[in-house]
Short mmCIF file of C-alpha atoms in Angstrom, two decimals:
data_model
loop_
_atom_site.label_atom_id
_atom_site.label_comp_id
_atom_site.label_asym_id
_atom_site.label_seq_id
_atom_site.Cartn_x
_atom_site.Cartn_y
_atom_site.Cartn_z
CA ASP A 1 -46.84 -23.04 -28.71
CA GLY A 2 -44.63 -20.23 -27.41
CA ILE A 3 -44.45 -21.60 -23.85
CA ILE A 4 -43.26 -25.08 -24.95
CA ASN A 5 -40.74 -23.60 -27.37
CA ALA A 6 -39.44 -21.20 -24.71
CA MET A 7 -39.07 -24.04 -22.17
CA ILE A 8 -37.09 -26.23 -24.58
CA GLU A 9 -34.93 -23.31 -25.75
CA LYS A 10 -34.26 -22.18 -22.16
CA LYS A 11 -33.24 -25.69 -21.07
CA ALA A 12 -31.01 -26.10 -24.14
CA GLU A 13 -29.42 -22.70 -23.54
CA TYR A 14 -28.72 -23.59 -19.88
CA ILE A 15 -27.05 -26.90 -20.85
CA SER A 16 -24.97 -25.31 -23.63
CA GLU A 17 -23.81 -22.54 -21.26
CA LYS A 18 -22.71 -25.16 -18.73
CA LEU A 19 -20.76 -26.96 -21.47
CA VAL A 20 -19.00 -23.67 -22.35
CA GLU A 21 -18.24 -22.97 -18.67
CA LYS A 22 -16.60 -26.38 -18.30
CA ASN A 23 -14.59 -25.80 -21.52
CA LEU A 24 -16.24 -28.78 -23.18
CA VAL A 25 -17.54 -26.53 -25.97
CA LYS A 26 -16.06 -23.40 -27.53
CA ASN A 27 -18.11 -20.24 -27.10
CA LYS A 28 -18.31 -19.72 -30.88
CA ASP A 29 -19.96 -23.15 -31.23
CA LYS A 30 -22.48 -22.53 -28.45
CA ASP A 31 -25.42 -21.78 -30.78
CA VAL A 32 -24.81 -24.95 -32.78
CA TYR A 33 -24.77 -27.11 -29.64
CA GLN A 34 -27.81 -25.29 -28.27
CA TYR A 35 -29.81 -26.14 -31.40
CA GLY A 36 -28.61 -29.75 -31.24
CA ILE A 37 -29.71 -30.01 -27.60
CA GLU A 38 -33.11 -28.52 -28.50
CA VAL A 39 -33.57 -31.24 -31.14
CA LEU A 40 -32.48 -33.94 -28.64
CA ILE A 41 -34.98 -32.71 -26.02
CA SER A 42 -37.76 -32.57 -28.62
CA THR A 43 -36.86 -36.09 -29.82
CA ALA A 44 -36.83 -37.42 -26.23
CA ILE A 45 -40.31 -35.95 -25.66
CA ASN A 46 -41.49 -37.51 -28.93
CA ILE A 47 -40.17 -40.95 -27.89
CA MET A 48 -41.88 -40.72 -24.49
CA LEU A 49 -45.20 -39.68 -26.07
CA LEU A 50 -45.02 -42.54 -28.60
CA LEU A 51 -44.30 -45.04 -25.81
CA VAL A 52 -47.20 -43.71 -23.72
CA ILE A 53 -49.56 -44.04 -26.71
CA GLY A 54 -48.06 -47.50 -27.37
CA ILE A 55 -48.78 -48.57 -23.78
CA ILE A 56 -52.35 -47.22 -23.91
CA THR A 57 -53.10 -48.86 -27.28
CA LYS A 58 -51.08 -52.01 -26.49
CA THR A 59 -48.76 -51.39 -29.45
CA VAL A 60 -45.46 -50.71 -27.66
CA LEU A 61 -43.33 -52.73 -30.12
CA LEU A 62 -44.98 -51.01 -33.07
CA SER A 63 -44.40 -47.58 -31.50
CA ILE A 64 -40.68 -48.44 -31.24
CA CYS A 65 -40.64 -49.64 -34.87
CA HIS A 66 -42.41 -46.43 -35.95
CA PHE A 67 -39.83 -44.25 -34.22
CA LEU A 68 -36.96 -46.30 -35.68
CA ILE A 69 -38.39 -45.85 -39.20
CA LEU A 70 -38.48 -42.10 -38.63
CA ALA A 71 -34.93 -42.19 -37.22
CA THR A 72 -33.44 -44.37 -39.96
CA ILE A 73 -35.43 -43.31 -43.04
CA ARG A 74 -37.05 -39.92 -42.56
CA THR A 75 -33.84 -38.33 -41.27
CA LEU A 76 -32.38 -39.05 -44.73
CA THR A 77 -35.40 -38.46 -46.97
CA GLY A 78 -36.52 -35.29 -45.21
CA GLY A 79 -40.12 -34.14 -45.62
CA TYR A 80 -42.60 -31.78 -44.05
CA HIS A 81 -41.69 -30.46 -40.59
CA ALA A 82 -43.92 -28.46 -38.25
CA SER A 83 -42.85 -24.89 -37.52
CA THR A 84 -42.70 -25.30 -33.72
CA TYR A 85 -41.72 -28.06 -31.28
CA LEU A 86 -45.26 -28.33 -29.88
CA ARG A 87 -46.77 -28.72 -33.35
CA CYS A 88 -44.09 -31.29 -34.13
CA GLU A 89 -45.06 -33.36 -31.07
CA ILE A 90 -48.78 -33.06 -31.86
CA LEU A 91 -48.20 -34.04 -35.49
CA GLY A 92 -46.11 -37.04 -34.40
CA CYS A 93 -48.82 -38.22 -31.98
CA VAL A 94 -51.65 -37.73 -34.49
CA THR A 95 -49.68 -39.61 -37.16
CA TYR A 96 -49.06 -42.60 -34.89
CA ILE A 97 -52.64 -42.66 -33.55
CA THR A 98 -53.88 -42.64 -37.17
CA ILE A 99 -51.60 -45.59 -37.94
CA VAL A 100 -52.96 -47.53 -34.94
CA LEU A 101 -56.56 -46.77 -35.97
CA CYS A 102 -55.87 -48.00 -39.53
CA LEU A 103 -54.08 -51.19 -38.40
CA GLU A 104 -57.10 -53.49 -38.32
CA LYS A 105 -58.21 -52.50 -41.82
CA VAL A 106 -54.71 -52.89 -43.24
CA THR A 107 -54.21 -56.34 -41.68
CA GLN A 108 -57.56 -57.44 -43.14
CA ILE A 109 -56.59 -56.25 -46.61
CA PHE A 110 -53.18 -57.93 -46.49
CA CYS A 111 -54.22 -61.12 -44.70
CA VAL A 112 -54.06 -63.16 -47.94
CA SER A 113 -50.30 -62.99 -48.35
CA ASN A 114 -47.32 -61.40 -46.65
CA TRP A 115 -45.94 -60.72 -50.10
CA LEU A 116 -48.72 -58.20 -50.69
CA ILE A 117 -47.34 -56.17 -47.77
CA VAL A 118 -43.79 -56.50 -49.10
CA CYS A 119 -44.80 -55.52 -52.66
CA SER A 120 -46.79 -52.53 -51.36
CA LEU A 121 -43.87 -51.55 -49.12
CA MET A 122 -41.49 -51.72 -52.10
CA GLY A 123 -43.91 -49.56 -54.09
CA ILE A 124 -43.96 -46.90 -51.39
CA ILE A 125 -40.16 -47.10 -51.10
CA THR A 126 -39.85 -46.53 -54.86
CA LEU A 127 -42.03 -43.42 -54.53
CA ILE A 128 -39.95 -42.15 -51.60
CA ASN A 129 -36.72 -42.59 -53.59
CA PHE A 130 -38.29 -40.87 -56.59
CA ALA A 131 -39.29 -37.94 -54.39
CA ILE A 132 -35.80 -37.41 -52.93
CA THR A 133 -34.23 -37.25 -56.43
CA ASN A 134 -35.66 -33.74 -56.68
CA LYS A 135 -33.84 -32.37 -53.63
CA ARG A 136 -32.42 -29.04 -54.76
CA THR A 137 -29.94 -28.73 -51.90
CA VAL A 138 -28.15 -31.99 -52.70
CA ILE A 139 -25.51 -32.22 -55.43
CA ASP A 140 -25.35 -35.31 -57.68
CA LYS A 141 -22.49 -37.00 -55.83
CA GLU A 142 -24.12 -36.50 -52.42
CA LEU A 143 -27.48 -37.58 -53.84
CA LYS A 144 -26.06 -40.94 -54.98
CA ARG A 145 -24.53 -41.51 -51.53
CA LEU A 146 -27.82 -40.50 -49.88
CA LYS A 147 -29.87 -42.85 -52.06
CA LYS A 148 -27.52 -45.76 -51.32
CA LYS A 149 -27.97 -45.20 -47.57
CA VAL A 150 -31.75 -44.95 -47.92
CA ILE A 151 -32.01 -48.09 -50.09
CA LEU A 152 -29.80 -50.10 -47.70
CA ARG A 153 -31.91 -49.12 -44.70
CA GLU A 154 -35.14 -49.77 -46.61
CA LEU A 155 -33.95 -53.26 -47.59
CA THR A 156 -33.24 -53.93 -43.90
CA TRP A 157 -36.85 -53.06 -43.08
CA ILE A 158 -38.14 -55.30 -45.90
CA MET A 159 -36.11 -58.22 -44.49
CA LEU A 160 -37.55 -57.48 -41.05
CA VAL A 161 -41.09 -57.55 -42.46
CA LEU A 162 -40.39 -60.96 -44.02
CA LEU A 163 -39.04 -62.34 -40.75
CA LEU A 164 -41.80 -60.99 -38.50
CA GLU A 165 -44.88 -63.09 -37.81
CA ASP A 166 -47.10 -60.42 -36.25
CA LYS A 167 -49.23 -59.02 -39.08
CA ARG A 168 -50.21 -55.97 -37.04
CA ILE A 169 -46.56 -54.92 -36.81
CA LYS A 170 -46.07 -55.67 -40.53
CA GLY A 171 -49.08 -53.49 -41.32
CA GLY A 172 -47.82 -50.79 -38.96
CA ILE A 173 -44.43 -50.73 -40.67
CA LEU A 174 -46.17 -50.37 -44.04
CA LEU A 175 -48.26 -47.46 -42.72
CA SER A 176 -45.19 -45.81 -41.16
CA PHE A 177 -43.43 -45.91 -44.53
CA PHE A 178 -46.55 -44.46 -46.14
CA ALA A 179 -46.46 -41.61 -43.59
CA VAL A 180 -42.82 -40.90 -44.53
CA PHE A 181 -43.81 -40.83 -48.20
CA LEU A 182 -46.76 -38.54 -47.47
CA PHE A 183 -44.58 -36.05 -45.54
CA THR A 184 -42.05 -36.10 -48.40
CA ILE A 185 -44.76 -35.26 -50.95
CA ILE A 186 -46.30 -32.52 -48.76
CA ASP A 187 -42.86 -30.91 -48.41
CA LYS A 188 -42.29 -31.17 -52.18
CA ILE A 189 -45.65 -29.46 -52.93
CA LYS A 190 -44.92 -26.79 -50.30
CA ASN A 191 -41.50 -26.03 -51.84
CA GLU A 192 -42.94 -25.90 -55.37
CA ARG A 193 -45.58 -23.39 -54.25
CA LYS A 194 -42.91 -21.36 -52.46
CA ASP A 195 -40.73 -21.34 -55.60
CA LYS A 196 -43.69 -20.38 -57.78
CA LYS A 197 -44.58 -17.49 -55.46
CA SER A 198 -40.93 -16.37 -55.36
CA ASN A 199 -40.70 -16.43 -59.18
CA ILE A 200 -43.91 -14.39 -59.53
CA GLU A 201 -42.61 -11.79 -57.06
CA LYS A 202 -39.26 -11.71 -58.87
CA ASN A 203 -40.93 -11.22 -62.26
CA ASN A 204 -43.17 -8.47 -60.85
CA TYR A 205 -40.12 -6.71 -59.36
CA THR A 206 -38.21 -7.05 -62.67
CA GLY A 207 -41.21 -5.65 -64.54
CA ARG A 208 -41.45 -2.64 -62.23
CA THR A 209 -37.72 -1.81 -62.43
CA SER A 210 -37.61 -2.17 -66.23
CA SER A 211 -40.53 0.29 -66.60
CA PHE A 212 -38.34 3.00 -65.05
#
């Protein structure tokens, strides 16, 4: 964990320092650029790992679709994130491998009609949009703008599902959306538990101070 994190951070720090030296970035903005470079490196590793798994499992196109769903939908909806870059890569690989392993079963279930996939996809999308309405860090105006972006991108994916003929890719897209929904719910539960714990600690502290 620590070794991978240190390697990514060191590389990002080196690049950001070079940008400052060449006056492409102001020194005060160095930390911001360093973090951005760290995320880019981590994302590049994630893409390469997905493509490798895609080549091994003969699902290269699906691996690209999976990454694009994460890039276009999950970046807006948010959701659970691993605490380190290594765990993030492992989680990403495990998620995609699980999707590939579930593909055959999903295509069997939805072999009767493509509309079953679309209806199920719309159901998952509805749940995702319901989940993001509870974002505490987003004000009402921003939330409306966010939801419009998410809905537009989701509709694009639904149209793609309707146009595609490969049922394995259709099923994979459905499972990728389900993964996004699952991560959103996990994050929601995690935040609720964190808030509950914080409130308990606050009440205990208030009780102790009032007794004095």
